[in-house]
Amino acid sequence: MSWRPTYRSSKFRNVYGKVANREHCFEGIPITKNVHDNHFCAVNSKFLAIVTESAGGGSFIVIPVTQSGRIDPHHPKVCGHQGNVLDIKWNPFHENIIASCSEDSSVRIWEIPDGGLRRNMTEAILELYGHSRRVGLIEWHPTCNGILFSAGYDYKILIWNLEIGEPVKMIDCHTDVILCVSFNTEGSLLATTCKDKKLRVIEPRSGQVLQEANCKNHKVNRVVFLGNMKRLLTTGVSRWNTRQIALWDQEDLSMPIIEEEIDGLSGLLFPFYDADTHMLYLAGKGDGNIRYYEVTTEKPYLQYLMEFRSPAPQKGLGVMPKHGLDVGACEVFRFYKLVTLKGLIEPISMIVPRRSETYQEDIYPMTPGTEPALSADEWLSGINRGPVLISLKEGYSRPNKLVFKAPVKEKKSVVVNGIDLLENVPPRTENEVMRSA
Protein backbone atom coordinates (compact mmCIF):
# COMPACT_ATOMS: atom_id res chain seq x y z
CA MET A 1 0.00 0.00 0.00
CA SER A 2 3.04 2.27 -0.12
CA TRP A 3 1.86 3.94 -3.35
CA ARG A 4 -0.77 5.90 -1.48
CA PRO A 5 -0.06 9.62 -1.07
CA THR A 6 0.96 10.55 2.46
CA TYR A 7 -2.03 12.51 3.69
CA ARG A 8 -2.19 14.02 7.12
CA SER A 9 -5.55 14.94 8.50
CA SER A 10 -5.24 18.25 10.30
CA LYS A 11 -7.92 20.30 12.02
CA PHE A 12 -6.19 23.43 10.67
CA ARG A 13 -6.06 22.45 7.01
CA ASN A 14 -9.13 24.59 6.21
CA VAL A 15 -8.11 27.69 8.18
CA TYR A 16 -8.97 30.79 6.14
CA GLY A 17 -8.25 34.51 6.44
CA LYS A 18 -11.17 36.90 6.73
CA VAL A 19 -10.67 40.64 6.25
CA ALA A 20 -12.73 42.86 8.56
CA ASN A 21 -15.60 44.91 7.11
CA ARG A 22 -14.81 48.49 6.16
CA GLU A 23 -16.37 49.87 9.37
CA HIS A 24 -14.05 47.69 11.48
CA CYS A 25 -10.89 48.95 9.73
CA PHE A 26 -8.96 52.05 10.85
CA GLU A 27 -8.65 54.71 8.16
CA GLY A 28 -6.87 58.03 7.74
CA ILE A 29 -3.76 57.12 9.74
CA PRO A 30 -0.52 58.78 8.51
CA ILE A 31 1.56 55.57 8.77
CA THR A 32 5.31 56.22 8.94
CA LYS A 33 7.27 56.05 5.69
CA ASN A 34 10.39 54.90 7.55
CA VAL A 35 12.09 51.97 5.81
CA HIS A 36 13.42 50.37 9.04
CA ASP A 37 12.42 46.67 8.98
CA ASN A 38 9.98 46.64 11.89
CA HIS A 39 6.22 46.30 12.13
CA PHE A 40 5.56 49.90 13.35
CA CYS A 41 2.42 48.50 14.96
CA ALA A 42 1.56 47.02 18.36
CA VAL A 43 -1.83 45.80 19.53
CA ASN A 44 -3.45 44.34 22.63
CA SER A 45 -7.04 43.75 23.75
CA LYS A 46 -7.46 47.46 24.63
CA PHE A 47 -5.41 49.54 22.18
CA LEU A 48 -3.90 49.70 18.73
CA ALA A 49 -0.65 51.71 18.45
CA ILE A 50 0.84 52.80 15.09
CA VAL A 51 4.07 54.70 14.41
CA THR A 52 3.15 57.79 12.36
CA GLU A 53 4.88 60.12 9.94
CA SER A 54 5.86 63.30 11.76
CA ALA A 55 7.89 66.40 11.02
CA GLY A 56 10.72 66.64 13.55
CA GLY A 57 10.88 64.13 16.37
CA GLY A 58 9.01 60.87 16.36
CA SER A 59 5.45 60.00 17.29
CA PHE A 60 2.93 57.21 17.41
CA ILE A 61 -0.84 57.18 17.63
CA VAL A 62 -2.83 55.08 20.14
CA ILE A 63 -6.45 54.20 19.34
CA PRO A 64 -8.83 52.08 21.45
CA VAL A 65 -9.36 48.82 19.54
CA THR A 66 -13.13 49.35 19.60
CA GLN A 67 -12.96 52.83 17.98
CA SER A 68 -12.56 51.75 14.36
CA GLY A 69 -13.53 53.82 11.32
CA ARG A 70 -12.00 57.04 10.04
CA ILE A 71 -9.56 58.61 12.49
CA ASP A 72 -9.62 62.37 13.03
CA PRO A 73 -6.51 63.96 11.40
CA HIS A 74 -5.92 65.87 14.67
CA HIS A 75 -6.14 62.74 16.82
CA PRO A 76 -3.72 63.13 19.78
CA LYS A 77 -0.36 61.39 19.53
CA VAL A 78 2.43 60.22 21.80
CA CYS A 79 5.21 62.55 20.72
CA GLY A 80 8.05 62.87 23.21
CA HIS A 81 10.93 61.39 21.18
CA GLN A 82 13.42 63.69 19.44
CA GLY A 83 14.04 61.23 16.58
CA ASN A 84 11.98 58.76 14.55
CA VAL A 85 10.29 56.02 16.57
CA LEU A 86 11.67 52.65 15.39
CA ASP A 87 9.78 50.12 17.53
CA ILE A 88 6.82 49.98 19.91
CA LYS A 89 5.68 47.11 22.15
CA TRP A 90 2.83 46.79 24.67
CA ASN A 91 3.65 45.40 28.09
CA PRO A 92 2.16 41.87 28.17
CA PHE A 93 1.02 42.28 31.80
CA HIS A 94 -0.15 45.93 31.93
CA GLU A 95 -2.35 46.70 28.95
CA ASN A 96 -1.99 50.49 29.41
CA ILE A 97 1.83 50.47 29.40
CA ILE A 98 3.74 50.75 26.11
CA ALA A 99 7.48 50.96 25.44
CA SER A 100 8.99 52.80 22.48
CA CYS A 101 12.54 53.22 21.16
CA SER A 102 13.92 55.77 18.79
CA GLU A 103 16.74 57.22 16.71
CA ASP A 104 17.32 59.64 19.61
CA SER A 105 19.00 56.64 21.39
CA SER A 106 16.41 56.53 24.19
CA VAL A 107 13.83 53.98 25.27
CA ARG A 108 10.67 55.40 26.84
CA ILE A 109 7.81 53.90 28.81
CA TRP A 110 4.37 55.49 28.48
CA GLU A 111 1.13 55.02 30.39
CA ILE A 112 -1.96 55.40 28.20
CA PRO A 113 -5.12 56.37 30.11
CA ASP A 114 -8.20 54.12 29.80
CA GLY A 115 -10.30 55.28 26.87
CA GLY A 116 -7.20 56.54 24.99
CA LEU A 117 -5.49 59.93 24.69
CA ARG A 118 -7.42 63.18 24.93
CA ARG A 119 -4.42 65.39 24.17
CA ASN A 120 -0.88 64.92 22.88
CA MET A 121 1.33 63.04 25.35
CA THR A 122 4.91 64.31 25.64
CA GLU A 123 5.82 63.14 29.15
CA ALA A 124 6.92 59.52 29.48
CA ILE A 125 6.71 57.85 32.90
CA LEU A 126 10.27 56.59 32.32
CA GLU A 127 13.08 57.69 30.00
CA LEU A 128 15.85 55.14 29.68
CA TYR A 129 19.29 56.26 28.47
CA GLY A 130 22.04 53.68 28.08
CA HIS A 131 22.56 53.21 24.35
CA SER A 132 25.03 55.48 22.59
CA ARG A 133 23.32 55.08 19.21
CA ARG A 134 19.78 54.74 17.95
CA VAL A 135 17.76 51.90 19.42
CA GLY A 136 16.18 49.66 16.78
CA LEU A 137 14.46 46.90 18.78
CA ILE A 138 12.68 46.43 22.08
CA GLU A 139 11.18 43.29 23.58
CA TRP A 140 9.42 42.63 26.90
CA HIS A 141 10.34 39.53 28.85
CA PRO A 142 7.52 36.97 28.24
CA THR A 143 6.92 35.75 31.82
CA CYS A 144 8.55 38.27 34.13
CA ASN A 145 7.18 41.58 35.29
CA GLY A 146 9.19 44.75 34.63
CA ILE A 147 12.07 43.44 32.48
CA LEU A 148 12.62 45.03 29.07
CA PHE A 149 15.31 44.23 26.48
CA SER A 150 16.56 46.83 24.00
CA ALA A 151 18.97 46.40 21.08
CA GLY A 152 20.84 49.38 19.67
CA TYR A 153 23.04 50.31 16.73
CA ASP A 154 25.92 50.30 19.22
CA TYR A 155 25.68 46.46 18.84
CA LYS A 156 24.62 46.03 22.48
CA ILE A 157 21.53 44.50 24.07
CA LEU A 158 20.62 46.11 27.40
CA ILE A 159 18.35 44.47 29.97
CA TRP A 160 16.38 47.08 31.90
CA ASN A 161 14.85 46.52 35.31
CA LEU A 162 11.93 48.96 35.22
CA GLU A 163 11.40 48.69 38.98
CA ILE A 164 14.57 50.77 39.37
CA GLY A 165 14.65 52.30 35.88
CA GLU A 166 18.24 51.17 35.24
CA PRO A 167 20.02 48.74 32.90
CA VAL A 168 21.10 45.73 34.97
CA LYS A 169 22.81 43.59 32.31
CA MET A 170 24.50 44.11 28.98
CA ILE A 171 24.87 41.49 26.23
CA ASP A 172 27.93 42.44 24.24
CA CYS A 173 28.66 39.51 21.90
CA HIS A 174 27.43 40.96 18.58
CA THR A 175 29.82 42.51 16.08
CA ASP A 176 27.21 44.29 13.95
CA VAL A 177 23.60 45.51 14.05
CA ILE A 178 21.16 43.11 15.75
CA LEU A 179 18.26 42.40 13.38
CA CYS A 180 15.87 40.38 15.52
CA VAL A 181 15.46 38.91 19.01
CA SER A 182 13.14 36.13 20.15
CA PHE A 183 12.52 34.48 23.54
CA ASN A 184 11.68 30.89 24.31
CA THR A 185 8.39 30.31 26.20
CA GLU A 186 9.78 30.88 29.70
CA GLY A 187 12.24 33.60 28.71
CA SER A 188 15.34 31.65 29.81
CA LEU A 189 16.89 31.74 26.31
CA LEU A 190 17.25 34.50 23.77
CA ALA A 191 17.82 33.90 20.04
CA THR A 192 19.24 36.72 17.92
CA THR A 193 20.01 37.32 14.27
CA CYS A 194 22.66 39.84 13.37
CA LYS A 195 24.05 41.61 10.32
CA ASP A 196 27.29 39.66 10.89
CA LYS A 197 25.39 36.67 9.35
CA LYS A 198 25.31 34.74 12.63
CA LEU A 199 22.42 33.16 14.46
CA ARG A 200 23.00 32.96 18.22
CA VAL A 201 21.26 31.37 21.20
CA ILE A 202 22.17 33.31 24.36
CA GLU A 203 21.61 32.83 28.09
CA PRO A 204 20.33 36.38 28.71
CA ARG A 205 21.35 36.83 32.37
CA SER A 206 25.00 35.87 31.91
CA GLY A 207 25.22 36.99 28.26
CA GLN A 208 26.86 33.64 27.45
CA VAL A 209 26.52 32.46 23.84
CA LEU A 210 25.31 28.84 24.10
CA GLN A 211 25.05 28.14 20.37
CA GLU A 212 26.16 29.98 17.27
CA ALA A 213 25.56 29.30 13.57
CA ASN A 214 27.59 30.87 10.83
CA CYS A 215 25.01 31.09 8.06
CA LYS A 216 26.93 30.96 4.81
CA ASN A 217 24.20 29.57 2.56
CA HIS A 218 21.24 31.08 4.36
CA LYS A 219 21.57 34.77 5.22
CA VAL A 220 19.36 35.05 8.32
CA ASN A 221 17.05 38.01 8.85
CA ARG A 222 14.41 36.97 11.36
CA VAL A 223 14.24 34.26 14.02
CA VAL A 224 11.45 32.86 16.16
CA PHE A 225 11.42 30.16 18.87
CA LEU A 226 8.84 27.47 18.08
CA GLY A 227 7.24 27.24 21.53
CA ASN A 228 8.45 24.25 23.56
CA MET A 229 9.56 22.19 20.56
CA LYS A 230 13.25 23.07 21.16
CA ARG A 231 13.30 24.38 17.61
CA LEU A 232 14.04 27.71 15.98
CA LEU A 233 12.79 28.97 12.66
CA THR A 234 14.67 31.59 10.67
CA THR A 235 13.70 33.46 7.53
CA GLY A 236 16.32 34.80 5.19
CA VAL A 237 17.84 34.77 1.74
CA SER A 238 19.63 31.93 -0.04
CA ARG A 239 22.88 32.38 -1.97
CA TRP A 240 20.72 32.64 -5.13
CA ASN A 241 18.81 35.56 -3.59
CA THR A 242 15.59 33.62 -3.17
CA ARG A 243 13.63 33.91 0.05
CA GLN A 244 13.90 30.83 2.25
CA ILE A 245 13.15 29.52 5.70
CA ALA A 246 15.31 27.21 7.82
CA LEU A 247 14.43 25.04 10.81
CA TRP A 248 17.08 24.57 13.53
CA ASP A 249 17.57 22.48 16.65
CA GLN A 250 18.15 25.06 19.42
CA GLU A 251 20.75 22.78 21.06
CA ASP A 252 22.74 22.22 17.87
CA LEU A 253 23.07 25.01 15.33
CA SER A 254 25.82 23.29 13.31
CA MET A 255 23.35 22.54 10.46
CA PRO A 256 19.72 23.45 9.83
CA ILE A 257 17.30 20.50 10.09
CA ILE A 258 15.68 21.63 6.83
CA GLU A 259 15.88 24.61 4.48
CA GLU A 260 12.96 25.45 2.23
CA GLU A 261 12.82 27.89 -0.67
CA ILE A 262 9.75 30.14 -0.63
CA ASP A 263 9.92 32.35 -3.73
CA GLY A 264 12.06 34.83 -5.62
CA LEU A 265 10.56 38.05 -4.20
CA SER A 266 12.78 40.54 -2.41
CA GLY A 267 10.74 41.73 0.62
CA LEU A 268 11.73 40.62 4.11
CA LEU A 269 9.80 37.58 5.41
CA PHE A 270 8.25 38.09 8.86
CA PRO A 271 7.59 34.81 10.74
CA PHE A 272 4.79 34.53 13.34
CA TYR A 273 4.34 31.38 15.43
CA ASP A 274 1.24 30.35 17.34
CA ALA A 275 2.31 27.79 19.96
CA ASP A 276 -1.32 26.87 20.77
CA THR A 277 -2.13 25.63 17.26
CA HIS A 278 1.49 24.91 16.16
CA MET A 279 0.88 27.13 13.17
CA LEU A 280 3.53 29.23 11.48
CA TYR A 281 2.55 32.30 9.43
CA LEU A 282 4.93 33.86 6.91
CA ALA A 283 4.19 37.38 5.71
CA GLY A 284 6.43 39.19 3.25
CA LYS A 285 7.04 42.92 3.60
CA GLY A 286 5.53 44.55 0.51
CA ASP A 287 3.53 41.38 -0.36
CA GLY A 288 -0.21 41.08 0.01
CA ASN A 289 -0.23 37.43 0.98
CA ILE A 290 0.29 35.45 4.20
CA ARG A 291 1.30 31.78 3.89
CA TYR A 292 0.64 29.41 6.76
CA TYR A 293 2.02 26.06 7.79
CA GLU A 294 1.57 23.49 10.52
CA VAL A 295 4.77 22.66 12.41
CA THR A 296 5.41 19.10 13.64
CA THR A 297 8.31 17.45 15.45
CA GLU A 298 8.50 14.60 12.89
CA LYS A 299 9.14 14.77 9.17
CA PRO A 300 8.11 16.66 7.06
CA TYR A 301 8.35 19.19 9.99
CA LEU A 302 6.54 21.92 8.01
CA GLN A 303 3.18 21.08 6.44
CA TYR A 304 2.02 23.80 4.04
CA LEU A 305 -1.67 24.58 4.67
CA MET A 306 -2.76 27.53 2.57
CA GLU A 307 -2.20 31.12 1.60
CA PHE A 308 -4.25 34.20 2.41
CA ARG A 309 -4.17 36.53 -0.60
CA SER A 310 -4.84 40.21 -0.94
CA PRO A 311 -3.80 42.80 -3.55
CA ALA A 312 -2.78 45.46 -0.98
CA PRO A 313 0.89 45.26 0.13
CA GLN A 314 1.64 45.14 3.87
CA LYS A 315 4.24 47.38 5.47
CA GLY A 316 3.99 45.62 8.81
CA LEU A 317 1.64 43.49 10.90
CA GLY A 318 0.48 43.72 14.49
CA VAL A 319 -0.76 40.58 16.28
CA MET A 320 -3.60 40.49 18.80
CA PRO A 321 -2.77 38.50 21.98
CA LYS A 322 -4.85 35.34 22.44
CA HIS A 323 -7.13 36.74 25.15
CA GLY A 324 -8.29 39.46 22.71
CA LEU A 325 -9.58 37.00 20.09
CA ASP A 326 -13.21 36.16 19.31
CA VAL A 327 -13.47 32.54 20.48
CA GLY A 328 -17.15 32.43 19.47
CA ALA A 329 -16.11 32.85 15.81
CA CYS A 330 -13.34 30.18 16.15
CA GLU A 331 -10.71 32.86 15.51
CA VAL A 332 -7.22 31.48 16.23
CA PHE A 333 -5.03 34.44 15.16
CA ARG A 334 -5.60 38.07 14.21
CA PHE A 335 -3.29 40.33 12.25
CA TYR A 336 -3.55 44.12 11.95
CA LYS A 337 -2.16 44.90 8.53
CA LEU A 338 -0.61 48.30 7.72
CA VAL A 339 -1.42 49.50 4.20
CA THR A 340 0.67 52.67 3.87
CA LEU A 341 -0.67 54.04 0.59
CA LYS A 342 -4.25 54.09 1.89
CA GLY A 343 -3.40 55.11 5.48
CA LEU A 344 -5.34 51.99 6.43
CA ILE A 345 -5.10 49.39 9.20
CA GLU A 346 -6.96 46.23 8.22
CA PRO A 347 -7.73 43.47 10.74
CA ILE A 348 -7.37 39.95 9.24
CA SER A 349 -8.86 37.09 11.27
CA MET A 350 -7.62 33.53 10.80
CA ILE A 351 -10.63 31.28 11.36
CA VAL A 352 -11.05 27.52 11.79
CA PRO A 353 -14.39 26.69 10.11
CA ARG A 354 -16.67 24.85 12.58
CA ARG A 355 -20.40 24.25 12.42
CA SER A 356 -20.98 23.96 16.13
CA GLU A 357 -21.79 27.06 18.18
CA THR A 358 -20.20 25.72 21.37
CA TYR A 359 -16.71 26.53 22.71
CA GLN A 360 -14.10 24.56 20.74
CA GLU A 361 -11.84 23.19 23.45
CA ASP A 362 -9.46 21.46 21.02
CA ILE A 363 -8.37 24.66 19.21
CA TYR A 364 -8.09 26.75 22.39
CA PRO A 365 -5.71 25.06 24.84
CA MET A 366 -4.67 26.87 28.02
CA THR A 367 -2.72 29.92 26.92
CA PRO A 368 -0.50 32.62 28.54
CA GLY A 369 -2.63 35.34 30.17
CA THR A 370 -1.87 38.79 31.54
CA GLU A 371 -0.41 37.70 34.87
CA PRO A 372 3.38 37.59 35.28
CA ALA A 373 4.90 34.33 36.57
CA LEU A 374 7.67 36.03 38.54
CA SER A 375 9.12 39.39 39.55
CA ALA A 376 12.14 41.13 38.02
CA ASP A 377 14.31 40.34 41.07
CA GLU A 378 13.34 36.65 41.01
CA TRP A 379 14.23 36.35 37.32
CA LEU A 380 17.52 38.24 37.75
CA SER A 381 18.46 35.91 40.63
CA GLY A 382 18.28 32.93 38.24
CA ILE A 383 14.72 31.60 38.62
CA ASN A 384 12.87 30.47 35.47
CA ARG A 385 9.12 29.95 35.32
CA GLY A 386 6.77 29.25 32.44
CA PRO A 387 3.88 31.63 31.75
CA VAL A 388 0.74 31.67 33.92
CA LEU A 389 -1.90 29.98 31.75
CA ILE A 390 -5.58 30.86 31.43
CA SER A 391 -8.56 29.33 29.67
CA LEU A 392 -10.32 31.41 27.01
CA LYS A 393 -13.66 29.73 27.71
CA GLU A 394 -15.18 32.51 29.79
CA GLY A 395 -14.39 35.06 27.08
CA TYR A 396 -11.53 36.17 29.35
CA SER A 397 -12.41 39.30 31.28
CA ARG A 398 -10.52 38.98 34.55
CA PRO A 399 -9.35 42.41 35.67
CA ASN A 400 -5.64 42.79 36.30
CA LYS A 401 -4.74 43.96 39.82
CA LEU A 402 -1.19 45.00 38.88
CA VAL A 403 -0.21 48.64 39.04
CA PHE A 404 2.86 49.89 37.20
CA LYS A 405 4.92 52.21 39.37
CA ALA A 406 7.76 54.13 37.75
CA PRO A 407 10.85 54.82 39.87
CA VAL A 408 11.99 58.42 40.34
CA LYS A 409 15.28 59.01 38.54
CA GLU A 410 17.82 61.73 38.18
CA LYS A 411 20.19 62.01 35.19
CA LYS A 412 23.58 60.47 35.85
CA SER A 413 26.12 58.13 34.28
CA VAL A 414 24.90 54.62 33.44
CA VAL A 415 27.30 51.88 34.49
CA VAL A 416 26.73 48.22 33.54
CA ASN A 417 29.34 45.44 33.74
CA GLY A 418 31.74 48.14 34.96
CA ILE A 419 31.40 50.16 31.74
CA ASP A 420 29.88 53.62 31.58
CA LEU A 421 27.57 53.19 28.60
CA LEU A 422 27.30 56.86 27.79
CA GLU A 423 31.08 57.38 27.85
CA ASN A 424 32.08 54.51 25.57
CA VAL A 425 30.58 55.80 22.36
CA PRO A 426 31.45 54.11 19.06
CA PRO A 427 32.24 56.35 16.06
CA ARG A 428 29.19 57.92 14.48
CA THR A 429 27.63 56.67 11.27
CA GLU A 430 27.41 58.84 8.17
CA ASN A 431 23.67 59.47 8.76
CA GLU A 432 24.26 60.69 12.30
CA VAL A 433 27.02 63.05 11.15
CA MET A 434 24.72 64.43 8.45
CA ARG A 435 21.87 64.91 10.92
CA SER A 436 23.94 66.88 13.41
CA ALA A 437 25.62 69.02 10.71
XYZ file of C-alpha atoms in Angstrom, residues 137 139-140 142 149 157 178-185 187-193 199-202 204 222-227 231-233 271 273:
37
model
C 14.458 46.901 18.781
C 11.177 43.286 23.581
C 9.415 42.626 26.896
C 7.519 36.974 28.241
C 15.305 44.226 26.478
C 21.531 44.501 24.075
C 21.158 43.112 15.745
C 18.264 42.397 13.376
C 15.867 40.379 15.516
C 15.460 38.914 19.009
C 13.139 36.126 20.151
C 12.522 34.478 23.543
C 11.676 30.891 24.311
C 8.394 30.310 26.203
C 12.236 33.601 28.710
C 15.335 31.650 29.809
C 16.890 31.739 26.309
C 17.255 34.505 23.769
C 17.815 33.903 20.041
C 19.241 36.715 17.918
C 20.011 37.322 14.267
C 22.420 33.155 14.461
C 22.997 32.959 18.225
C 21.265 31.368 21.198
C 22.169 33.307 24.361
C 20.329 36.378 28.713
C 14.411 36.969 11.363
C 14.241 34.264 14.022
C 11.446 32.857 16.157
C 11.421 30.160 18.865
C 8.842 27.466 18.081
C 7.245 27.240 21.528
C 13.304 24.382 17.612
C 14.041 27.715 15.985
C 12.790 28.972 12.665
C 7.595 34.811 10.744
C 4.344 31.383 15.430
